[in-house]
PDB file of C-alpha atoms and ligand atoms in Angstrom:
ATOM      1  CA  UNK A 277       0.812   8.104  10.060  1.00 71.00           C
ATOM      2  CA  UNK A 278      -0.843   4.889  11.252  1.00 87.00           C
ATOM      3  CA  UNK A 279       1.109   2.703  13.660  1.00 95.00           C
ATOM      4  CA  UNK A 280       0.426  -1.011  13.126  1.00 97.00           C
ATOM      5  CA  UNK A 281      -0.487  -3.183  16.061  1.00 96.00           C
ATOM      6  CA  UNK A 282       0.574  -6.768  16.625  1.00 97.00           C
ATOM      7  CA  UNK A 283      -2.898  -8.100  15.828  1.00 96.00           C
ATOM      8  CA  UNK A 284      -2.885  -6.290  12.471  1.00 96.00           C
ATOM      9  CA  UNK A 285       0.067  -8.383  11.329  1.00 97.00           C
ATOM     10  CA  UNK A 286       0.214 -11.570  13.380  1.00 96.00           C
ATOM     11  CA  UNK A 287      -1.301 -13.754  10.650  1.00 97.00           C
ATOM     12  CA  UNK A 288       0.653 -12.445   7.665  1.00 98.00           C
ATOM     13  CA  UNK A 289       3.556 -14.912   7.664  1.00 97.00           C
ATOM     14  CA  UNK A 290       1.309 -17.986   7.847  1.00 97.00           C
ATOM     15  CA  UNK A 291      -1.357 -16.896   5.343  1.00 98.00           C
ATOM     16  CA  UNK A 292       0.663 -15.520   2.408  1.00 98.00           C
ATOM     17  CA  UNK A 293      -0.246 -18.389   0.050  1.00 98.00           C
ATOM     18  CA  UNK A 294      -3.976 -17.933   0.745  1.00 98.00           C
ATOM     19  CA  UNK A 295      -3.528 -14.157   0.540  1.00 98.00           C
ATOM     20  CA  UNK A 296      -1.939 -14.442  -2.912  1.00 98.00           C
ATOM     21  CA  UNK A 297      -4.702 -16.781  -4.140  1.00 98.00           C
ATOM     22  CA  UNK A 298      -7.326 -14.264  -2.968  1.00 98.00           C
ATOM     23  CA  UNK A 299      -5.388 -11.448  -4.657  1.00 98.00           C
ATOM     24  CA  UNK A 300      -5.445 -13.382  -7.939  1.00 98.00           C
ATOM     25  CA  UNK A 301      -9.208 -13.927  -7.571  1.00 98.00           C
ATOM     26  CA  UNK A 302      -9.767 -10.198  -6.993  1.00 98.00           C
ATOM     27  CA  UNK A 303      -7.312  -8.706  -9.476  1.00 98.00           C
ATOM     28  CA  UNK A 304      -6.221 -11.485 -11.820  1.00 98.00           C
ATOM     29  CA  UNK A 305      -2.644 -10.801 -10.703  1.00 98.00           C
ATOM     30  CA  UNK A 306      -0.280 -12.244  -8.108  1.00 98.00           C
ATOM     31  CA  UNK A 307       1.460 -10.085  -5.501  1.00 98.00           C
ATOM     32  CA  UNK A 308       4.644 -10.291  -7.586  1.00 96.00           C
ATOM     33  CA  UNK A 309       2.800  -9.071 -10.723  1.00 97.00           C
ATOM     34  CA  UNK A 310       1.059  -6.199  -8.916  1.00 98.00           C
ATOM     35  CA  UNK A 311       4.339  -5.027  -7.361  1.00 97.00           C
ATOM     36  CA  UNK A 312       6.250  -5.315 -10.645  1.00 97.00           C
ATOM     37  CA  UNK A 313       3.630  -3.192 -12.427  1.00 97.00           C
ATOM     38  CA  UNK A 314       3.701  -0.648  -9.598  1.00 98.00           C
ATOM     39  CA  UNK A 315       7.452  -0.225 -10.122  1.00 96.00           C
ATOM     40  CA  UNK A 316       7.067  -0.062 -13.915  1.00 90.00           C
ATOM     41  CA  UNK A 317       9.684  -2.775 -14.349  1.00 88.00           C
ATOM     42  CA  UNK A 318       9.516  -6.150 -16.139  1.00 87.00           C
ATOM     43  CA  UNK A 319       9.321  -9.243 -13.932  1.00 84.00           C
ATOM     44  CA  UNK A 320      12.136 -10.941 -15.893  1.00 85.00           C
ATOM     45  CA  UNK A 321      14.462  -8.016 -15.119  1.00 86.00           C
ATOM     46  CA  UNK A 322      13.615  -8.162 -11.431  1.00 85.00           C
ATOM     47  CA  UNK A 323      13.787 -11.797 -10.546  1.00 81.00           C
ATOM     48  CA  UNK A 324      17.112 -12.792 -12.035  1.00 83.00           C
ATOM     49  CA  UNK A 325      18.851 -10.879  -9.261  1.00 84.00           C
ATOM     50  CA  UNK A 326      19.671 -12.370  -5.902  1.00 90.00           C
ATOM     51  CA  UNK A 327      20.635  -9.493  -3.608  1.00 96.00           C
ATOM     52  CA  UNK A 328      21.344  -9.987   0.080  1.00 97.00           C
ATOM     53  CA  UNK A 329      18.504  -8.376   2.025  1.00 98.00           C
ATOM     54  CA  UNK A 330      18.359  -7.526   5.734  1.00 98.00           C
ATOM     55  CA  UNK A 331      15.470  -6.362   7.920  1.00 99.00           C
ATOM     56  CA  UNK A 332      16.539  -4.388  10.992  1.00 99.00           C
ATOM     57  CA  UNK A 333      14.399  -3.992  14.140  1.00 98.00           C
ATOM     58  CA  UNK A 334      14.293  -0.372  15.354  1.00 98.00           C
ATOM     59  CA  UNK A 335      13.618   0.361  19.063  1.00 98.00           C
ATOM     60  CA  UNK A 336      13.372   4.167  18.730  1.00 96.00           C
ATOM     61  CA  UNK A 337      10.179   6.102  19.369  1.00 96.00           C
ATOM     62  CA  UNK A 338       7.356   3.808  20.428  1.00 97.00           C
ATOM     63  CA  UNK A 339       9.699   0.894  19.848  1.00 96.00           C
ATOM     64  CA  UNK A 340       9.396  -2.588  18.462  1.00 98.00           C
ATOM     65  CA  UNK A 341       6.065  -3.899  17.139  1.00 98.00           C
ATOM     66  CA  UNK A 342       5.953  -7.598  17.954  1.00 98.00           C
ATOM     67  CA  UNK A 343       6.047  -9.526  14.672  1.00 98.00           C
ATOM     68  CA  UNK A 344       6.765  -6.515  12.431  1.00 98.00           C
ATOM     69  CA  UNK A 345      10.219  -7.438  11.092  1.00 98.00           C
ATOM     70  CA  UNK A 346       9.167 -11.092  10.857  1.00 98.00           C
ATOM     71  CA  UNK A 347       6.111 -10.109   8.771  1.00 98.00           C
ATOM     72  CA  UNK A 348       8.218  -7.926   6.476  1.00 98.00           C
ATOM     73  CA  UNK A 349      10.761 -10.746   6.050  1.00 98.00           C
ATOM     74  CA  UNK A 350       8.009 -13.292   5.284  1.00 98.00           C
ATOM     75  CA  UNK A 351       6.640 -11.140   2.433  1.00 98.00           C
ATOM     76  CA  UNK A 352      10.135 -10.762   0.945  1.00 98.00           C
ATOM     77  CA  UNK A 353      10.660 -14.543   1.215  1.00 98.00           C
ATOM     78  CA  UNK A 354       7.247 -15.165  -0.382  1.00 98.00           C
ATOM     79  CA  UNK A 355       8.415 -13.162  -3.408  1.00 96.00           C
ATOM     80  CA  UNK A 356      11.379 -15.545  -3.732  1.00 95.00           C
ATOM     81  CA  UNK A 357      14.217 -13.526  -2.218  1.00 96.00           C
ATOM     82  CA  UNK A 358      16.678 -14.465   0.542  1.00 96.00           C
ATOM     83  CA  UNK A 359      16.328 -12.263   3.625  1.00 98.00           C
ATOM     84  CA  UNK A 360      17.729 -12.168   7.151  1.00 98.00           C
ATOM     85  CA  UNK A 361      16.598 -10.361  10.295  1.00 98.00           C
ATOM     86  CA  UNK A 362      19.564  -8.860  12.135  1.00 98.00           C
ATOM     87  CA  UNK A 363      20.321 -10.053  15.679  1.00 98.00           C
ATOM     88  CA  UNK A 364      21.144  -6.499  16.729  1.00 98.00           C
ATOM     89  CA  UNK A 365      18.753  -3.588  16.628  1.00 98.00           C
ATOM     90  CA  UNK A 366      19.085   0.040  15.547  1.00 98.00           C
ATOM     91  CA  UNK A 367      22.645   1.157  14.753  1.00 98.00           C
ATOM     92  CA  UNK A 368      24.058  -2.230  15.722  1.00 98.00           C
ATOM     93  CA  UNK A 369      21.610  -3.837  13.310  1.00 98.00           C
ATOM     94  CA  UNK A 370      22.682  -1.562  10.469  1.00 98.00           C
ATOM     95  CA  UNK A 371      26.374  -2.335  11.187  1.00 98.00           C
ATOM     96  CA  UNK A 372      25.646  -6.070  11.365  1.00 98.00           C
ATOM     97  CA  UNK A 373      23.723  -5.973   8.071  1.00 98.00           C
ATOM     98  CA  UNK A 374      26.418  -4.029   6.219  1.00 98.00           C
ATOM     99  CA  UNK A 375      29.217  -6.213   7.603  1.00 98.00           C
ATOM    100  CA  UNK A 376      27.338  -9.361   6.540  1.00 98.00           C
ATOM    101  CA  UNK A 377      27.279  -7.992   2.986  1.00 98.00           C
ATOM    102  CA  UNK A 378      23.615  -6.970   2.829  1.00 98.00           C
ATOM    103  CA  UNK A 379      22.869  -4.832  -0.216  1.00 98.00           C
ATOM    104  CA  UNK A 380      19.253  -3.917   0.653  1.00 98.00           C
ATOM    105  CA  UNK A 381      18.092  -2.827   4.114  1.00 98.00           C
ATOM    106  CA  UNK A 382      14.513  -2.558   5.418  1.00 99.00           C
ATOM    107  CA  UNK A 383      13.843  -0.573   8.586  1.00 98.00           C
ATOM    108  CA  UNK A 384      11.033   1.441  10.167  1.00 98.00           C
ATOM    109  CA  UNK A 385      10.810   3.986  12.943  1.00 98.00           C
ATOM    110  CA  UNK A 386       7.537   5.682  13.889  1.00 97.00           C
ATOM    111  CA  UNK A 387       7.706   8.158  11.005  1.00 96.00           C
ATOM    112  CA  UNK A 388       9.343   6.393   8.079  1.00 97.00           C
ATOM    113  CA  UNK A 389       9.376   2.797   6.792  1.00 98.00           C
ATOM    114  CA  UNK A 390      11.990   2.503   4.045  1.00 98.00           C
ATOM    115  CA  UNK A 391      13.895   0.062   1.871  1.00 98.00           C
ATOM    116  CA  UNK A 392      17.350   1.266   0.827  1.00 98.00           C
ATOM    117  CA  UNK A 393      19.726  -0.175  -1.745  1.00 98.00           C
ATOM    118  CA  UNK A 394      23.259   0.526  -0.466  1.00 98.00           C
ATOM    119  CA  UNK A 395      24.805  -0.171  -3.871  1.00 97.00           C
ATOM    120  CA  UNK A 396      22.555   2.031  -6.044  1.00 97.00           C
ATOM    121  CA  UNK A 397      21.387   4.552  -3.458  1.00 98.00           C
ATOM    122  CA  UNK A 398      17.758   3.824  -4.358  1.00 98.00           C
ATOM    123  CA  UNK A 399      15.235   4.406  -1.529  1.00 98.00           C
ATOM    124  CA  UNK A 400      11.613   3.276  -1.450  1.00 98.00           C
ATOM    125  CA  UNK A 401       9.176   4.717   1.088  1.00 98.00           C
ATOM    126  CA  UNK A 402       6.325   2.493   2.271  1.00 98.00           C
ATOM    127  CA  UNK A 403       3.642   5.192   1.878  1.00 98.00           C
ATOM    128  CA  UNK A 404       4.607   5.979  -1.715  1.00 98.00           C
ATOM    129  CA  UNK A 405       5.026   2.297  -2.633  1.00 98.00           C
ATOM    130  CA  UNK A 406       1.709   1.319  -1.029  1.00 98.00           C
ATOM    131  CA  UNK A 407      -0.173   4.013  -2.937  1.00 98.00           C
ATOM    132  CA  UNK A 408       1.248   2.869  -6.291  1.00 98.00           C
ATOM    133  CA  UNK A 409       0.672  -0.817  -5.530  1.00 98.00           C
ATOM    134  CA  UNK A 410      -2.952  -0.289  -4.546  1.00 98.00           C
ATOM    135  CA  UNK A 411      -3.630   1.868  -7.612  1.00 99.00           C
ATOM    136  CA  UNK A 412      -2.358  -0.950  -9.871  1.00 98.00           C
ATOM    137  CA  UNK A 413      -4.505  -3.479  -7.990  1.00 98.00           C
ATOM    138  CA  UNK A 414      -7.636  -1.300  -8.290  1.00 98.00           C
ATOM    139  CA  UNK A 415      -7.017  -0.860 -12.013  1.00 98.00           C
ATOM    140  CA  UNK A 416      -7.019  -4.654 -12.405  1.00 98.00           C
ATOM    141  CA  UNK A 417     -10.090  -5.054 -10.155  1.00 98.00           C
ATOM    142  CA  UNK A 418     -11.943  -2.670 -12.492  1.00 98.00           C
ATOM    143  CA  UNK A 419     -10.505  -4.087 -15.741  1.00 98.00           C
ATOM    144  CA  UNK A 420      -8.970  -0.685 -16.492  1.00 98.00           C
ATOM    145  CA  UNK A 421      -9.672   2.821 -15.172  1.00 98.00           C
ATOM    146  CA  UNK A 422      -9.542   4.861 -18.409  1.00 98.00           C
ATOM    147  CA  UNK A 423     -12.086   7.715 -18.093  1.00 98.00           C
ATOM    148  CA  UNK A 424     -13.627   6.134 -14.972  1.00 98.00           C
ATOM    149  CA  UNK A 425     -14.358   8.246 -11.869  1.00 98.00           C
ATOM    150  CA  UNK A 426     -12.390   7.190  -8.801  1.00 98.00           C
ATOM    151  CA  UNK A 427     -12.854   8.675  -5.330  1.00 98.00           C
ATOM    152  CA  UNK A 428      -9.594   8.942  -3.374  1.00 98.00           C
ATOM    153  CA  UNK A 429     -10.252   9.282   0.354  1.00 98.00           C
ATOM    154  CA  UNK A 430      -7.284  10.510   2.406  1.00 98.00           C
ATOM    155  CA  UNK A 431      -4.645  12.846   0.935  1.00 98.00           C
ATOM    156  CA  UNK A 432      -1.723  11.637   3.055  1.00 98.00           C
ATOM    157  CA  UNK A 433       1.469   9.953   1.741  1.00 98.00           C
ATOM    158  CA  UNK A 434      -0.410   6.843   0.519  1.00 98.00           C
ATOM    159  CA  UNK A 435      -3.311   8.852  -0.942  1.00 98.00           C
ATOM    160  CA  UNK A 436      -1.044  11.296  -2.772  1.00 98.00           C
ATOM    161  CA  UNK A 437       0.930   8.478  -4.350  1.00 98.00           C
ATOM    162  CA  UNK A 438      -2.243   6.546  -5.226  1.00 98.00           C
ATOM    163  CA  UNK A 439      -3.968   9.598  -6.754  1.00 98.00           C
ATOM    164  CA  UNK A 440      -1.074  10.296  -9.129  1.00 98.00           C
ATOM    165  CA  UNK A 441      -0.874   6.625 -10.108  1.00 98.00           C
ATOM    166  CA  UNK A 442      -4.653   6.464 -10.676  1.00 98.00           C
ATOM    167  CA  UNK A 443      -4.566   9.601 -12.828  1.00 98.00           C
ATOM    168  CA  UNK A 444      -1.692   8.001 -14.719  1.00 98.00           C
ATOM    169  CA  UNK A 445      -4.050   5.080 -15.542  1.00 97.00           C
ATOM    170  CA  UNK A 446      -6.507   7.540 -17.088  1.00 98.00           C
ATOM    171  CA  UNK A 447      -8.881   7.701 -14.121  1.00 98.00           C
ATOM    172  CA  UNK A 448     -10.831  10.873 -13.355  1.00 98.00           C
ATOM    173  CA  UNK A 449      -9.715  11.289  -9.734  1.00 98.00           C
ATOM    174  CA  UNK A 450     -11.897  12.985  -7.123  1.00 98.00           C
ATOM    175  CA  UNK A 451     -10.055  13.893  -3.934  1.00 98.00           C
ATOM    176  CA  UNK A 452     -11.512  14.053  -0.435  1.00 98.00           C
ATOM    177  CA  UNK A 453      -9.727  14.623   2.836  1.00 98.00           C
ATOM    178  CA  UNK A 454     -11.102  15.642   6.229  1.00 97.00           C
ATOM    179  CA  UNK A 455      -8.487  18.386   6.100  1.00 98.00           C
ATOM    180  CA  UNK A 456      -9.493  20.666   3.210  1.00 98.00           C
ATOM    181  CA  UNK A 457      -5.987  22.068   2.742  1.00 98.00           C
ATOM    182  CA  UNK A 458      -4.637  18.525   2.232  1.00 98.00           C
ATOM    183  CA  UNK A 459      -7.197  17.708  -0.456  1.00 98.00           C
ATOM    184  CA  UNK A 460      -6.741  21.130  -2.082  1.00 98.00           C
ATOM    185  CA  UNK A 461      -2.957  20.595  -2.236  1.00 98.00           C
ATOM    186  CA  UNK A 462      -3.375  17.190  -3.917  1.00 98.00           C
ATOM    187  CA  UNK A 463      -6.053  18.568  -6.259  1.00 98.00           C
ATOM    188  CA  UNK A 464      -3.675  21.346  -7.355  1.00 98.00           C
ATOM    189  CA  UNK A 465      -0.846  18.847  -7.865  1.00 98.00           C
ATOM    190  CA  UNK A 466      -3.051  16.707 -10.109  1.00 98.00           C
ATOM    191  CA  UNK A 467      -4.088  19.782 -12.108  1.00 98.00           C
ATOM    192  CA  UNK A 468      -0.451  20.901 -12.336  1.00 98.00           C
ATOM    193  CA  UNK A 469       0.480  17.524 -13.800  1.00 98.00           C
ATOM    194  CA  UNK A 470      -2.166  18.018 -16.471  1.00 97.00           C
ATOM    195  CA  UNK A 471      -4.845  15.673 -15.112  1.00 98.00           C
ATOM    196  CA  UNK A 472      -8.533  16.501 -14.809  1.00 91.00           C
ATOM    197  CA  UNK A 473      -9.351  16.161 -11.133  1.00 98.00           C
ATOM    198  CA  UNK A 474     -12.259  17.008  -8.861  1.00 98.00           C
ATOM    199  CA  UNK A 475     -12.201  18.331  -5.296  1.00 98.00           C
ATOM    200  CA  UNK A 476     -14.792  16.765  -3.001  1.00 98.00           C
ATOM    201  CA  UNK A 477     -15.729  18.565   0.228  1.00 98.00           C
ATOM    202  CA  UNK A 478     -18.793  16.505   1.166  1.00 98.00           C
ATOM    203  CA  UNK A 479     -17.903  12.826   1.731  1.00 98.00           C
ATOM    204  CA  UNK A 480     -21.526  11.683   1.967  1.00 98.00           C
ATOM    205  CA  UNK A 481     -22.321  13.172  -1.440  1.00 98.00           C
ATOM    206  CA  UNK A 482     -19.028  11.892  -2.880  1.00 98.00           C
ATOM    207  CA  UNK A 483     -19.795   8.331  -1.761  1.00 98.00           C
ATOM    208  CA  UNK A 484     -23.143   8.494  -3.530  1.00 97.00           C
ATOM    209  CA  UNK A 485     -21.492   9.762  -6.732  1.00 97.00           C
ATOM    210  CA  UNK A 486     -18.585   7.277  -6.912  1.00 98.00           C
ATOM    211  CA  UNK A 487     -18.579   3.495  -7.183  1.00 98.00           C
ATOM    212  CA  UNK A 488     -14.804   3.037  -7.408  1.00 98.00           C
ATOM    213  CA  UNK A 489     -13.007   4.001  -4.208  1.00 98.00           C
ATOM    214  CA  UNK A 490      -9.455   4.059  -2.965  1.00 98.00           C
ATOM    215  CA  UNK A 491      -9.623   4.491   0.811  1.00 98.00           C
ATOM    216  CA  UNK A 492      -6.239   5.684   2.070  1.00 98.00           C
ATOM    217  CA  UNK A 493      -7.472   7.278   5.285  1.00 97.00           C
ATOM    218  CA  UNK A 494      -6.666   5.978   8.791  1.00 97.00           C
ATOM    219  CA  UNK A 495     -10.257   5.909  10.063  1.00 96.00           C
ATOM    220  CA  UNK A 496     -12.872   3.258  10.698  1.00 96.00           C
ATOM    221  CA  UNK A 497     -16.511   3.381   9.561  1.00 95.00           C
ATOM    222  CA  UNK A 498     -15.991   5.895   6.766  1.00 97.00           C
ATOM    223  CA  UNK A 499     -17.694   3.678   4.165  1.00 98.00           C
ATOM    224  CA  UNK A 500     -20.937   2.309   5.561  1.00 97.00           C
ATOM    225  CA  UNK A 501     -23.240  -0.466   4.391  1.00 96.00           C
ATOM    226  CA  UNK A 502     -25.678   2.164   3.067  1.00 96.00           C
ATOM    227  CA  UNK A 503     -23.000   3.459   0.683  1.00 97.00           C
ATOM    228  CA  UNK A 504     -22.266   0.094  -0.884  1.00 97.00           C
ATOM    229  CA  UNK A 505     -23.777  -0.641  -4.294  1.00 97.00           C
ATOM    230  CA  UNK A 506     -23.626  -3.896  -6.252  1.00 96.00           C
ATOM    231  CA  UNK A 507     -20.964  -2.546  -8.631  1.00 96.00           C
ATOM    232  CA  UNK A 508     -18.747  -0.903  -5.997  1.00 98.00           C
ATOM    233  CA  UNK A 509     -15.006  -1.684  -6.049  1.00 98.00           C
ATOM    234  CA  UNK A 510     -12.843  -0.657  -3.102  1.00 98.00           C
ATOM    235  CA  UNK A 511      -9.067  -0.777  -2.650  1.00 98.00           C
ATOM    236  CA  UNK A 512      -8.357   0.177   0.963  1.00 98.00           C
ATOM    237  CA  UNK A 513      -4.728   0.537   2.102  1.00 98.00           C
ATOM    238  CA  UNK A 514      -5.845   2.686   5.027  1.00 97.00           C
ATOM    239  CA  UNK A 515      -5.392   1.167   8.502  1.00 97.00           C
ATOM    240  CA  UNK A 516      -7.700   0.553  10.287  1.00 97.00           C
ATOM    241  CA  UNK A 517      -9.997  -0.547   7.435  1.00 97.00           C
ATOM    242  CA  UNK A 518     -12.448   2.230   6.627  1.00 97.00           C
ATOM    243  CA  UNK A 519     -15.274  -0.089   5.523  1.00 98.00           C
ATOM    244  CA  UNK A 520     -17.886  -0.918   8.146  1.00 96.00           C
ATOM    245  CA  UNK A 521     -17.859  -4.653   9.053  1.00 95.00           C
ATOM    246  CA  UNK A 522     -21.309  -5.312   7.510  1.00 94.00           C
ATOM    247  CA  UNK A 523     -20.038  -3.737   4.311  1.00 96.00           C
ATOM    248  CA  UNK A 524     -16.998  -6.027   4.222  1.00 97.00           C
ATOM    249  CA  UNK A 525     -19.257  -9.069   3.914  1.00 94.00           C
ATOM    250  CA  UNK A 526     -21.383  -7.387   1.246  1.00 95.00           C
ATOM    251  CA  UNK A 527     -18.312  -6.464  -0.838  1.00 97.00           C
ATOM    252  CA  UNK A 528     -16.526  -9.825  -0.462  1.00 95.00           C
ATOM    253  CA  UNK A 529     -14.086 -10.099  -3.414  1.00 96.00           C
ATOM    254  CA  UNK A 530     -14.738  -6.471  -4.433  1.00 98.00           C
ATOM    255  CA  UNK A 531     -12.709  -5.213  -1.466  1.00 98.00           C
ATOM    256  CA  UNK A 532      -8.905  -5.290  -1.271  1.00 98.00           C
ATOM    257  CA  UNK A 533      -7.244  -4.557   2.062  1.00 98.00           C
ATOM    258  CA  UNK A 534      -3.981  -5.722   3.625  1.00 98.00           C
ATOM    259  CA  UNK A 535      -1.754  -4.215   6.324  1.00 98.00           C
ATOM    260  CA  UNK A 536       1.674  -4.714   4.668  1.00 98.00           C
ATOM    261  CA  UNK A 537       1.768  -7.141   1.738  1.00 98.00           C
ATOM    262  CA  UNK A 538       1.292  -4.861  -1.295  1.00 98.00           C
ATOM    263  CA  UNK A 539       3.420  -2.070   0.199  1.00 98.00           C
ATOM    264  CA  UNK A 540       6.392  -4.280   1.113  1.00 98.00           C
ATOM    265  CA  UNK A 541       6.270  -6.206  -2.190  1.00 98.00           C
ATOM    266  CA  UNK A 542       6.368  -2.907  -4.097  1.00 98.00           C
ATOM    267  CA  UNK A 543       9.196  -1.568  -1.918  1.00 98.00           C
ATOM    268  CA  UNK A 544      11.513  -4.494  -2.595  1.00 97.00           C
ATOM    269  CA  UNK A 545      10.935  -4.351  -6.361  1.00 97.00           C
ATOM    270  CA  UNK A 546      11.375  -0.557  -6.270  1.00 97.00           C
ATOM    271  CA  UNK A 547      14.945  -0.841  -4.952  1.00 97.00           C
ATOM    272  CA  UNK A 548      16.200  -3.937  -6.787  1.00 95.00           C
TER     273      UNK A 548
HETATM  274  O1  2YG B 207      11.136  -2.195  14.088  1.00 54.32           O
HETATM  275  C1  2YG B 207      10.006  -2.220  14.634  1.00 54.32           C
HETATM  276  O2  2YG B 207       9.447  -3.259  15.075  1.00 54.32           O
HETATM  277  C2  2YG B 207       9.272  -0.906  14.771  1.00 54.32           C
HETATM  278  N1  2YG B 207      10.205   0.217  14.926  1.00 54.32           N
HETATM  279  C3  2YG B 207       8.353  -0.750  13.536  1.00 54.32           C
HETATM  280  C4  2YG B 207       7.506   0.527  13.662  1.00 54.32           C
HETATM  281  C5  2YG B 207       6.628   0.709  12.421  1.00 54.32           C
HETATM  282  C6  2YG B 207       5.743   1.942  12.604  1.00 54.32           C
HETATM  283  N2  2YG B 207       5.033   2.237  11.363  1.00 54.32           N
HETATM  284  C7  2YG B 207       3.882   1.611  11.079  1.00 54.32           C
HETATM  285  O3  2YG B 207       3.340   0.829  11.844  1.00 54.32           O
HETATM  286  C8  2YG B 207       3.301   1.839   9.707  1.00 54.32           C
HETATM  287  N3  2YG B 207       3.588   3.171   9.212  1.00 54.32           N
HETATM  288  C9  2YG B 207       3.915   0.781   8.776  1.00 54.32           C
HETATM  289  C10 2YG B 207       3.281   0.703   7.422  1.00 54.32           C
HETATM  290  C11 2YG B 207       1.775   0.512   7.489  1.00 54.32           C
HETATM  291  C12 2YG B 207       1.200   0.082   6.146  1.00 54.32           C
HETATM  292  N4  2YG B 207       1.101   1.165   5.213  1.00 54.32           N
END
C-alpha cells in the first residue's frame, strides 16, 4: 500500500479547475462524470442531495500527512458538496463529526482510506474506488474497450478493482504482477466471473504486445520510453508514477495520472 507524501498532494487544492479541464481533454468527461459512471449511478440522482460531510485527520501509525485532509476536502468541495475538517483528530474527530451532524465521514490510517455513510452503512474503500474510476477513464480515453486488449500491471487492491471493471467494459484483460501468485489469483477471479483473461509473466514481452495499459503498481520506471508507441494509452493510478519521465512527455494527453482526485471523487459518489 503506497503512502502519499506531502509533495504528491501539495498542489491538488489549487489546481483542481485545471485538472478537470485536462481530464475533459483526455477523456471527454469531467471528474464528476467519471466518478458517477464508476459508481453506476445517474448524476441527477447524486447531486440533488446535500449531506453533511466531515474529513477526520488520523495520527495513528506513521501519522498525519501534511495537506492530506485538506486535499481530500478540496476534491469534495470541487464536486459541489459542503465539507468540514474536524478540529480534533482520531477518536475525538469522529465524536466531533458525529455530534456536528455529519452523515459521511472520510478518514485514513496507514492501511485503509475509507468513506463511510453513517445513515446507510455504505462504505467505500479508496483502492476499490480508484480502480473503478480509472477503468472508466481509460474506457473513455480509448473510445470504448469492447474486445480490446488491456494490460493491467499490479494486482493489488486498485489493480483487482480495475481489472474487474475493465472486463466489465468488454476488454480482454491481461494481468501482470511481480508476484506471480497475486496475478494468478486475479486471473482466476476473472475466469471465475466468466471473462476471458490472460496471465502475463514477462512484463517486457507484455509491454510489446499491449498498447492500452492500466498501471496500478507502486513502482517507478516500469514503462520506459522504448515501450511507448504512437497509439499507446495509459491510465496510471499507481504511485509513484510508473512511466519514465521521458515517456510522460511523449504520451502527453494519452497519459492519465493523479494522486487522489479520481479515487476521492468516486468514493464520495459511492456512499451518497
Ligand atoms: O490523516 C492523515 O493525514 C493520515 N493518517 C493519512 C494517511 C494516508 C495513508 N495512505 C495513503 O497515503 C494512500 N493509501 C492514500 C491513497 C493513495 C491513492 N490511491
